[in-house]
Amino acid sequence: MLHVKGGTLVTAEGSKRADILCGADGKIAHVATTIETPTGCDVVDAAGLLVMPGGIDPHTHMEMPFMGTIASDDFYTGTAAGLAGGTTSIIDFVIPDSRTSLVDAWQAWRQKAQKSAADYGFHVAITHWNDQIYHDMKTLVEECGVNSFKHFMAYKNALMVEDEAFLHSMRRAAELGAICTVHAENGDAVAYLQQDLLSEGRTGPEAHPVSRPAAVEGEAAHRAITLAGLLGVPIYIVHVSTQEGVQAISEARLRGQEVYGEVLPQHLVFDESVYEGSDWLKAAQYVMSPPFRPKHHQAALWGGMMSGQLQTTATDHCCFCAPQKEMGKTDFTRIPNGTPGIEDRMSVLWHYGVKTGKLTPEQFVALTSTNTAQIFNMYPQKGSLAIGADADIVLWDADAERTISAQTHHQNVDYNIYEGMTVTGVAKKTISKGHLVWDEGDLRAVRGAGQYIARQPKRRNVRKPL
Amino acid sequence: MLHVKGGTLVTAEGSKRADILCGADGKIAHVATTIETPTGCDVVDAAGLLVMPGGIDPHTHMEMPFMGTIASDDFYTGTAAGLAGGTTSIIDFVIPDSRTSLVDAWQAWRQKAQKSAADYGFHVAITHWNDQIYHDMKTLVEECGVNSFKHFMAYKNALMVEDEAFLHSMRRAAELGAICTVHAENGDAVAYLQQDLLSEGRTGPEAHPVSRPAAVEGEAAHRAITLAGLLGVPIYIVHVSTQEGVQAISEARLRGQEVYGEVLPQHLVFDESVYEGSDWLKAAQYVMSPPFRPKHHQAALWGGMMSGQLQTTATDHCCFCAPQKEMGKTDFTRIPNGTPGIEDRMSVLWHYGVKTGKLTPEQFVALTSTNTAQIFNMYPQKGSLAIGADADIVLWDADAERTISAQTHHQNVDYNIYEGMTVTGVAKKTISKGHLVWDEGDLRAVRGAGQYIARQPKRRNVRKPL
Amino acid sequence: MLHVKGGTLVTAEGSKRADILCGADGKIAHVATTIETPTGCDVVDAAGLLVMPGGIDPHTHMEMPFMGTIASDDFYTGTAAGLAGGTTSIIDFVIPDSRTSLVDAWQAWRQKAQKSAADYGFHVAITHWNDQIYHDMKTLVEECGVNSFKHFMAYKNALMVEDEAFLHSMRRAAELGAICTVHAENGDAVAYLQQDLLSEGRTGPEAHPVSRPAAVEGEAAHRAITLAGLLGVPIYIVHVSTQEGVQAISEARLRGQEVYGEVLPQHLVFDESVYEGSDWLKAAQYVMSPPFRPKHHQAALWGGMMSGQLQTTATDHCCFCAPQKEMGKTDFTRIPNGTPGIEDRMSVLWHYGVKTGKLTPEQFVALTSTNTAQIFNMYPQKGSLAIGADADIVLWDADAERTISAQTHHQNVDYNIYEGMTVTGVAKKTISKGHLVWDEGDLRAVRGAGQYIARQPKRRNVRKPL
Amino acid sequence: MLHVKGGTLVTAEGSKRADILCGADGKIAHVATTIETPTGCDVVDAAGLLVMPGGIDPHTHMEMPFMGTIASDDFYTGTAAGLAGGTTSIIDFVIPDSRTSLVDAWQAWRQKAQKSAADYGFHVAITHWNDQIYHDMKTLVEECGVNSFKHFMAYKNALMVEDEAFLHSMRRAAELGAICTVHAENGDAVAYLQQDLLSEGRTGPEAHPVSRPAAVEGEAAHRAITLAGLLGVPIYIVHVSTQEGVQAISEARLRGQEVYGEVLPQHLVFDESVYEGSDWLKAAQYVMSPPFRPKHHQAALWGGMMSGQLQTTATDHCCFCAPQKEMGKTDFTRIPNGTPGIEDRMSVLWHYGVKTGKLTPEQFVALTSTNTAQIFNMYPQKGSLAIGADADIVLWDADAERTISAQTHHQNVDYNIYEGMTVTGVAKKTISKGHLVWDEGDLRAVRGAGQYIARQPKRRNVRKPL
Ligand SMILES: [Zn+2]
Ligand SMILES: [Zn+2]
Ligand SMILES: [Zn+2]
Ligand SMILES: [Zn+2]
Ligand SMILES: [Zn+2]
Ligand SMILES: [Zn+2]
Ligand SMILES: [Zn+2]
Ligand SMILES: [Zn+2]
């Protein structure tokens, strides 16, 4: 048992002074203005701190095999780093290869994730269409706690799904009460532009953003939303990074479509200039897809979040160390795509969002935790401070500063894209399922303590565009 | 004390099975999956019902002097009718005439409202600008529990405020932690069109919508939002009735402006055809401003609510009986503008919104209660089912039907715009401050039981458009 | 020689009283306020008539093999019917099958078109990509008078082009000074929806519009424009029929892209109700792609033309008689897609456009002739009344009426979609290359008199979106 | 007589090799591929040059009394400078003070303009509404050759017109066949912001753009267009300088409204940084309204012109020398608003528009001359190279360069906003009414040679938004 005492509770709905009592079962046992500490119960002093639902990162790739290598943060190191930053749950991705069934792949990922220090769930990727997939989707939803599927419109000749298969998958998911998510970039256009650039001898990382311009995302987002609209089903767009993407989402929502958009904090603070300069490795370390953009896109992303048209934040946490990045030394298309960030998401969003007055603390909670829990049907188990919810809690110091660095971070990767950035807003203590796992610098993450979040299906209204 | 037993609690955040215990102080004393009924405590059986925060209607005009007459529903009859429909709080309007100070007017309205059967607050109208108004705004905010001011861009030579005065008022309100609301129609254009129509001999109610076309609202909404954006202050647009209005609001929100929009259910279900036909009185009974619109505007309003770009619903409840409407028999510009509706708002919204699948029950609560409480800083006293909140509760039967009629309604007016409409979704029981005041047809409203809601100021971030 | 005497010349730029002298070489020899009739020169009395450049229809399918049959109007009958309606030139489509080279196909089409009664050119379709196509495009442009290529985003597993191939084709066409045109509907979505409808037993023509909703066009138009924008090349969208299409085009043009849009008059006057009703054949006769739409799309098309964001009108003239349409009796996806209309385009556009005040006569000329000539680089040989231009002229009676009927039309097809429609605005006389070929009901079309219009390439600026 | 020999004619419609013969009456007597020089006729060698219609500047303020002083370029010096830059006609503004009738004011301006070296017309300003104005508008249109009226939404308490008066004026103008033009900035907002800035001690020119942000223009443009749409009448927005303005115009045009927009080249090349820095006079020299903007607005203006949604270019030529600008030394609101530019408009537009590939030469002609002539009904007398048109011609060297400087310009003002800018595209020779008045540096402008352009009314279709 743990008594979180003296803090200010902040949820998506509002803020108030209150204590929380975490039960021995890892759930919130009581919430009241003041609680008397039960005998034998540890007390966590929250005076002067904001007490918020633990962060949920709905987009990570721990130890993912990708582009001929494997992401360096595994389920243990990655989730532990998350705890140090206030994130207490993740949803990772099962990405079946073409020879493996969805269910087998899901089992393999379950196996790998046993070592997690924090709770985790899975989206499962659909890359093509056939009868087995049709049936496996049902198994995953009804027996495996999966209620979301992922689609890639990029990565031609690898993960890319065709529109017709995408339609089949969306229809099926909706029948089952699952929601579809999508990486929205036009894979044909990327493939064309990559070849075009390489044929011109442009092999360095500065060609990466040129091969995936904003319009390529805007196009795919618009297409994905249109296809979902034909069926009247919901769609969730991962890592929205462009004004065009925000526009596509908000226009569809105004037509009554159920469309969600996810933002990565790195897209809020970096622009395309990170790919310039003579330091090959530094540029390569920022290679991820979608790439960093001209600055005006950042305003669009902020506006999307402030207006409620973008609902979640994630990291697309996917770590590759220098030797891995160097696989693309002579060909930017072979640089493993991915950036770290699970440890810093919440601080960066607070610093640039709340401290600047763009977001309220309540919106911060919605964007880092509650909305995600609602969309992926983990609420109120996750994303809430209500009695009965999982005792996943972050104690936030709104005024503390920290300087981000690979020297001090807990992520298993040899760089940090935010290196040297001083941010205001720090996770002082993190509680996972009632256990204090991060205490002002002391990381007490426990290998294997994380549990699988079996998410239930949720029937949604069919909403053809108005 | 009252034990609400066996229901399903629905709030803006989610739904769950739970009991509520209302304390003797009129506040929610306890919420839990099951509560044992305290000795001597009345039990309200909520089995099969949805238990939701009581509705808040932020836009009513009880016993308002207007256009040479006085609205027929007074604070008692109007609020009582609200209780019968599940609405437990209103925010009415203090509209000072040019010779009365804001504070004096507020006192006069306080006086009139003593008879209310439900809780009430006030917006205060600003129609011009001078030093006394500058000072009175402070008094109202700091001493009188007013945190919102109203502006009319229509009603030229009467209530209409000029843009420069509007800017002064918005700046002042923001300094004080108050929010400005606005009736957005271009008063010059309306005046021009009215004279134009009358000069052509078009004197009947069918000319009313022609004198206030959609563009006239769209223009004013766009202008009000632009002016607010110059100052970086929030703005709340009352009775948004057009696609143009929704567009102006959503575009501004995407630029990061804090803009709110209110919808009246009548605009969701009636179109301009109500002004046609040979029954003068019937057409006149629908004369309100803004008028009913071509049907495509309804889709825009729904989309605005579904996407979260429009946040609240209200009624603009303003009743005039036949003899009053007939003051405009020979001149449509003299028909007292206004329609009744406080009793039917929630049923109509449920029927057309939730039953059709456009809105979830959670969105319904947000739109009828919680968002309003948050915007006007009454949350969580109002709009919540949390422990400590006012015990204003509606027990909703999602499947029950009722047929609306002036024969049976409780509003003090001789017609009902929804006459004969059968709606699904009925307030079975209403609890106001812990008292059961509406019990399946039995209205136990108490004259004078309503209390003034003193709303505190709330500092908001200055948010210049991104 | 022919002296067109006493008329009012209307061009895209303006109107004035003037005579025209057509030379023996089929070109305009002189234009002046008054011209003295040369000895031996025939006089055509144009008093009271508007004298305009002959219409150009840039989208016809004469005797096209399609869906297992051949369009019933051949190059002679079709072009002759055009002359009766004031249209003096067409651009038809060469559609190579997968085994035939582009150049061979072009030659085959040249052969078929020898019988034309009016001048003609060809767009050539690109349906996939390889080296031979790369080379053949050069031959076509440099040796065959082809300066435009066609792409189908619909007709999956038949004509549909993939995005990557489309990009290759656009890049190549731009190098050569040719322009790409595109049928914009998402073929994957259409295929999915068709199968879905058929599997539900919806086999009749009323399912046709359901299988190709507006969003399917909007998506493809948006995608085609995005792809063109990546390369900075122009794009021409055939038969724009939706608000979404107009929006995609106008937004791109405001970003500085060179995008053109074509309207079919049938989309301006018919809506989806043509597919209803119990008369199978009648509904089938309206089966074309894109299908007829809900009415609000018509307003968007008009607005597009009025604002100059849509530049041309065409017919997609493609005739199938009752026995051909009946090939789809049990399966709407087998109804040959196409409607007639070359004879009526100008009258219908005048009646609904100019007579209603939407368009000026000058805009009418731009939309029926001049803009097309400029876009496809036939100007000022075609589309002009300047000295030296081809003497293709229509003498238009702005006030005359005619009733359209298959009984009286000259098209070789057994129905007319405008059957019974009385239109104001009639081609009284048509002059083709200086010969009077239509004289108030007397059609003097000459088989084989039409000549091939060899269109030269035109370099265009690369215009990446601003 | 003058024989323009060997040049390439460029008009809005197309380009071709041709000679022009200018008659003794100052009109174009003949156009043909080659013309034999008549006896005694002077020859102007146009080899290697583009021969275009002389520029028309529809927005100048010669010797205008404004803000307590008088613009330094008078009708002679200003029009002479225009000829040196290829501009052969202007439309200036009659701005009646409140005590002078419209007709009297027009006569006073006619008097002042007698000294013009080039042809000129007048727009007449409407600043309020009464019966005399109603009648004077008719006189001006029917007897005085005025077919356009000007309105100011800015300059509160001076020239600003109220919306109701604006509506009356637009209705009246439409009845008479005249078109209304409008300076679109919200005067209330400007007045508020100016006082706010001054009260904060911000008195320097860097406060000028802050007092008139882009939204202030966007709002007024949107409002003006909405009001015009209520009446179904055309509207012409002068000096559009913002993305918001372009958006308002293009949206209205897509609804079928007849809306025109004018661009000043200075808004295409300068941004708000011109107001920064310590050189007070230099900053003050750029003070004009609307002010220079953040750069992204420039892209919007280019897109507007490229797409045809903005139709004309002008200069708002209004010169004030240093002693005049210094009237605002301690108060930026007293700096006379205005910048010179009539001499440089065409070169600057060519350099930044045509040379960069944004515009074709044909579009250049449309934007500098032909569209203006059509909108203000001077076509084909002006804006054309057709036989019978006024022989106003510029011979353009597309490749020549010149460096702009107040040292060498012909404008009667002591600075040039383009000082030091080297532009490609130079007016080599200018012909006004058949006389060679500018010959490669030799300015032969004749005081008083300019004639009044009496413009006829033009009935336009009433076009309520679709
Ligand atoms: Zn991704
Ligand atoms: Zn990812
Ligand atoms: Zn109102
Ligand atoms: Zn009201
Ligand atoms: Zn087609
Ligand atoms: Zn076709
Ligand atoms: Zn101006
Ligand atoms: Zn001006």
mmCIF file of C-alpha atoms in Angstrom, chain B residues 262-393:
data_model
loop_
_atom_site.group_PDB
_atom_site.id
_atom_site.type_symbol
_atom_site.label_atom_id
_atom_site.label_comp_id
_atom_site.label_asym_id
_atom_site.label_seq_id
_atom_site.Cartn_x
_atom_site.Cartn_y
_atom_site.Cartn_z
ATOM 1 C CA GLU B 262 -23.073 26.658 -28.652
ATOM 2 C CA VAL B 263 -25.824 24.806 -30.494
ATOM 3 C CA LEU B 264 -29.572 24.993 -29.996
ATOM 4 C CA PRO B 265 -31.378 21.704 -30.632
ATOM 5 C CA GLN B 266 -34.062 23.497 -32.594
ATOM 6 C CA HIS B 267 -31.453 24.383 -35.221
ATOM 7 C CA LEU B 268 -30.677 20.695 -35.528
ATOM 8 C CA VAL B 269 -34.179 19.675 -36.407
ATOM 9 C CA PHE B 270 -36.030 22.536 -38.057
ATOM 10 C CA ASP B 271 -35.299 24.160 -41.367
ATOM 11 C CA GLU B 272 -36.461 27.304 -43.089
ATOM 12 C CA SER B 273 -39.645 25.620 -44.264
ATOM 13 C CA VAL B 274 -41.206 26.404 -40.874
ATOM 14 C CA TYR B 275 -41.710 29.968 -42.081
ATOM 15 C CA GLU B 276 -43.748 28.911 -45.072
ATOM 16 C CA GLY B 277 -47.419 28.208 -45.268
ATOM 17 C CA SER B 278 -50.491 30.216 -44.609
ATOM 18 C CA ASP B 279 -50.730 29.888 -40.853
ATOM 19 C CA TRP B 280 -49.318 33.226 -39.750
ATOM 20 C CA LEU B 281 -49.188 32.397 -36.063
ATOM 21 C CA LYS B 282 -47.477 29.087 -36.590
ATOM 22 C CA ALA B 283 -44.780 30.705 -38.685
ATOM 23 C CA ALA B 284 -44.433 33.536 -36.176
ATOM 24 C CA GLN B 285 -43.984 31.043 -33.368
ATOM 25 C CA TYR B 286 -40.764 29.938 -35.062
ATOM 26 C CA VAL B 287 -39.463 33.487 -35.373
ATOM 27 C CA MET B 288 -36.216 33.611 -33.472
ATOM 28 C CA SER B 289 -32.766 34.851 -34.356
ATOM 29 C CA PRO B 290 -30.810 33.307 -35.860
ATOM 30 C CA PRO B 291 -33.626 31.760 -37.869
ATOM 31 C CA PHE B 292 -33.993 28.186 -39.049
ATOM 32 C CA ARG B 293 -31.788 27.362 -42.016
ATOM 33 C CA PRO B 294 -31.572 25.229 -45.123
ATOM 34 C CA LYS B 295 -30.924 21.633 -44.145
ATOM 35 C CA HIS B 296 -27.236 21.362 -45.020
ATOM 36 C CA HIS B 297 -26.434 23.598 -42.050
ATOM 37 C CA GLN B 298 -27.730 20.882 -39.741
ATOM 38 C CA ALA B 299 -25.061 18.475 -40.939
ATOM 39 C CA ALA B 300 -22.423 21.084 -40.197
ATOM 40 C CA LEU B 301 -23.730 21.544 -36.666
ATOM 41 C CA TRP B 302 -23.729 17.819 -36.046
ATOM 42 C CA GLY B 303 -20.217 17.552 -37.394
ATOM 43 C CA GLY B 304 -19.148 20.393 -35.153
ATOM 44 C CA MET B 305 -20.473 18.614 -32.082
ATOM 45 C CA MET B 306 -19.222 15.193 -33.078
ATOM 46 C CA SER B 307 -15.694 16.498 -33.650
ATOM 47 C CA GLY B 308 -15.622 18.564 -30.484
ATOM 48 C CA GLN B 309 -15.380 21.867 -32.333
ATOM 49 C CA LEU B 310 -18.753 22.875 -30.869
ATOM 50 C CA GLN B 311 -18.950 22.226 -27.165
ATOM 51 C CA THR B 312 -22.306 23.117 -25.665
ATOM 52 C CA THR B 313 -26.020 22.985 -26.218
ATOM 53 C CA ALA B 314 -28.518 25.557 -24.990
ATOM 54 C CA THR B 315 -32.027 26.667 -25.779
ATOM 55 C CA ASP B 316 -32.131 30.467 -25.981
ATOM 56 C CA HIS B 317 -35.403 29.757 -24.176
ATOM 57 C CA CYS B 318 -37.502 32.887 -24.652
ATOM 58 C CA CYS B 319 -41.256 32.468 -24.632
ATOM 59 C CA PHE B 320 -43.895 34.626 -26.208
ATOM 60 C CA CYS B 321 -47.543 33.691 -26.353
ATOM 61 C CA ALA B 322 -49.834 34.292 -29.294
ATOM 62 C CA PRO B 323 -50.903 37.820 -28.329
ATOM 63 C CA GLN B 324 -47.264 38.750 -28.014
ATOM 64 C CA LYS B 325 -46.249 37.235 -31.332
ATOM 65 C CA GLU B 326 -49.144 39.104 -32.900
ATOM 66 C CA MET B 327 -47.500 42.420 -32.157
ATOM 67 C CA GLY B 328 -45.722 41.794 -35.446
ATOM 68 C CA LYS B 329 -48.831 40.930 -37.412
ATOM 69 C CA THR B 330 -48.179 43.581 -40.034
ATOM 70 C CA ASP B 331 -44.436 43.793 -39.748
ATOM 71 C CA PHE B 332 -42.243 40.760 -39.245
ATOM 72 C CA THR B 333 -39.530 42.862 -37.672
ATOM 73 C CA ARG B 334 -41.869 43.442 -34.722
ATOM 74 C CA ILE B 335 -42.578 39.822 -33.966
ATOM 75 C CA PRO B 336 -40.913 39.183 -30.616
ATOM 76 C CA ASN B 337 -37.965 36.913 -31.389
ATOM 77 C CA GLY B 338 -37.817 33.745 -29.361
ATOM 78 C CA THR B 339 -38.792 30.102 -28.994
ATOM 79 C CA PRO B 340 -39.387 27.914 -25.938
ATOM 80 C CA GLY B 341 -37.443 24.745 -25.356
ATOM 81 C CA ILE B 342 -35.782 24.329 -21.959
ATOM 82 C CA GLU B 343 -37.946 21.350 -21.167
ATOM 83 C CA ASP B 344 -37.143 19.485 -24.357
ATOM 84 C CA ARG B 345 -33.474 20.164 -25.078
ATOM 85 C CA MET B 346 -32.139 16.951 -23.637
ATOM 86 C CA SER B 347 -34.754 14.643 -25.154
ATOM 87 C CA VAL B 348 -34.400 16.167 -28.574
ATOM 88 C CA LEU B 349 -30.622 15.940 -28.497
ATOM 89 C CA TRP B 350 -30.733 12.354 -27.321
ATOM 90 C CA HIS B 351 -33.277 11.355 -29.912
ATOM 91 C CA TYR B 352 -31.531 12.893 -32.899
ATOM 92 C CA GLY B 353 -28.000 12.562 -31.620
ATOM 93 C CA VAL B 354 -27.506 9.507 -29.473
ATOM 94 C CA LYS B 355 -30.232 7.298 -30.828
ATOM 95 C CA THR B 356 -29.012 7.825 -34.390
ATOM 96 C CA GLY B 357 -25.453 6.910 -33.431
ATOM 97 C CA LYS B 358 -23.996 10.347 -34.035
ATOM 98 C CA LEU B 359 -23.128 10.926 -30.389
ATOM 99 C CA THR B 360 -22.135 8.608 -27.585
ATOM 100 C CA PRO B 361 -23.869 8.957 -24.212
ATOM 101 C CA GLU B 362 -20.606 10.412 -22.894
ATOM 102 C CA GLN B 363 -20.607 13.086 -25.573
ATOM 103 C CA PHE B 364 -24.228 13.798 -24.689
ATOM 104 C CA VAL B 365 -23.242 14.545 -21.109
ATOM 105 C CA ALA B 366 -20.380 16.722 -22.259
ATOM 106 C CA LEU B 367 -22.655 18.657 -24.596
ATOM 107 C CA THR B 368 -25.539 19.125 -22.192
ATOM 108 C CA SER B 369 -23.669 19.732 -18.983
ATOM 109 C CA THR B 370 -19.975 19.173 -18.398
ATOM 110 C CA ASN B 371 -18.448 21.315 -21.097
ATOM 111 C CA THR B 372 -20.669 24.212 -20.090
ATOM 112 C CA ALA B 373 -19.625 23.857 -16.481
ATOM 113 C CA GLN B 374 -15.982 23.868 -17.482
ATOM 114 C CA ILE B 375 -16.166 26.808 -19.852
ATOM 115 C CA PHE B 376 -18.094 28.953 -17.397
ATOM 116 C CA ASN B 377 -16.008 27.752 -14.461
ATOM 117 C CA MET B 378 -18.699 25.981 -12.479
ATOM 118 C CA TYR B 379 -16.937 22.620 -12.660
ATOM 119 C CA PRO B 380 -16.857 20.369 -10.720
ATOM 120 C CA GLN B 381 -19.581 21.964 -8.608
ATOM 121 C CA LYS B 382 -21.802 21.496 -11.642
ATOM 122 C CA GLY B 383 -21.462 19.104 -14.558
ATOM 123 C CA SER B 384 -19.893 16.330 -12.500
ATOM 124 C CA LEU B 385 -20.851 13.261 -10.529
ATOM 125 C CA ALA B 386 -17.765 13.377 -8.348
ATOM 126 C CA ILE B 387 -17.893 13.321 -4.591
ATOM 127 C CA GLY B 388 -18.377 16.868 -3.382
ATOM 128 C CA ALA B 389 -20.200 18.053 -6.480
ATOM 129 C CA ASP B 390 -23.700 19.480 -6.217
ATOM 130 C CA ALA B 391 -26.165 16.619 -6.289
ATOM 131 C CA ASP B 392 -27.794 17.749 -9.546
ATOM 132 C CA ILE B 393 -28.642 14.523 -11.280
#
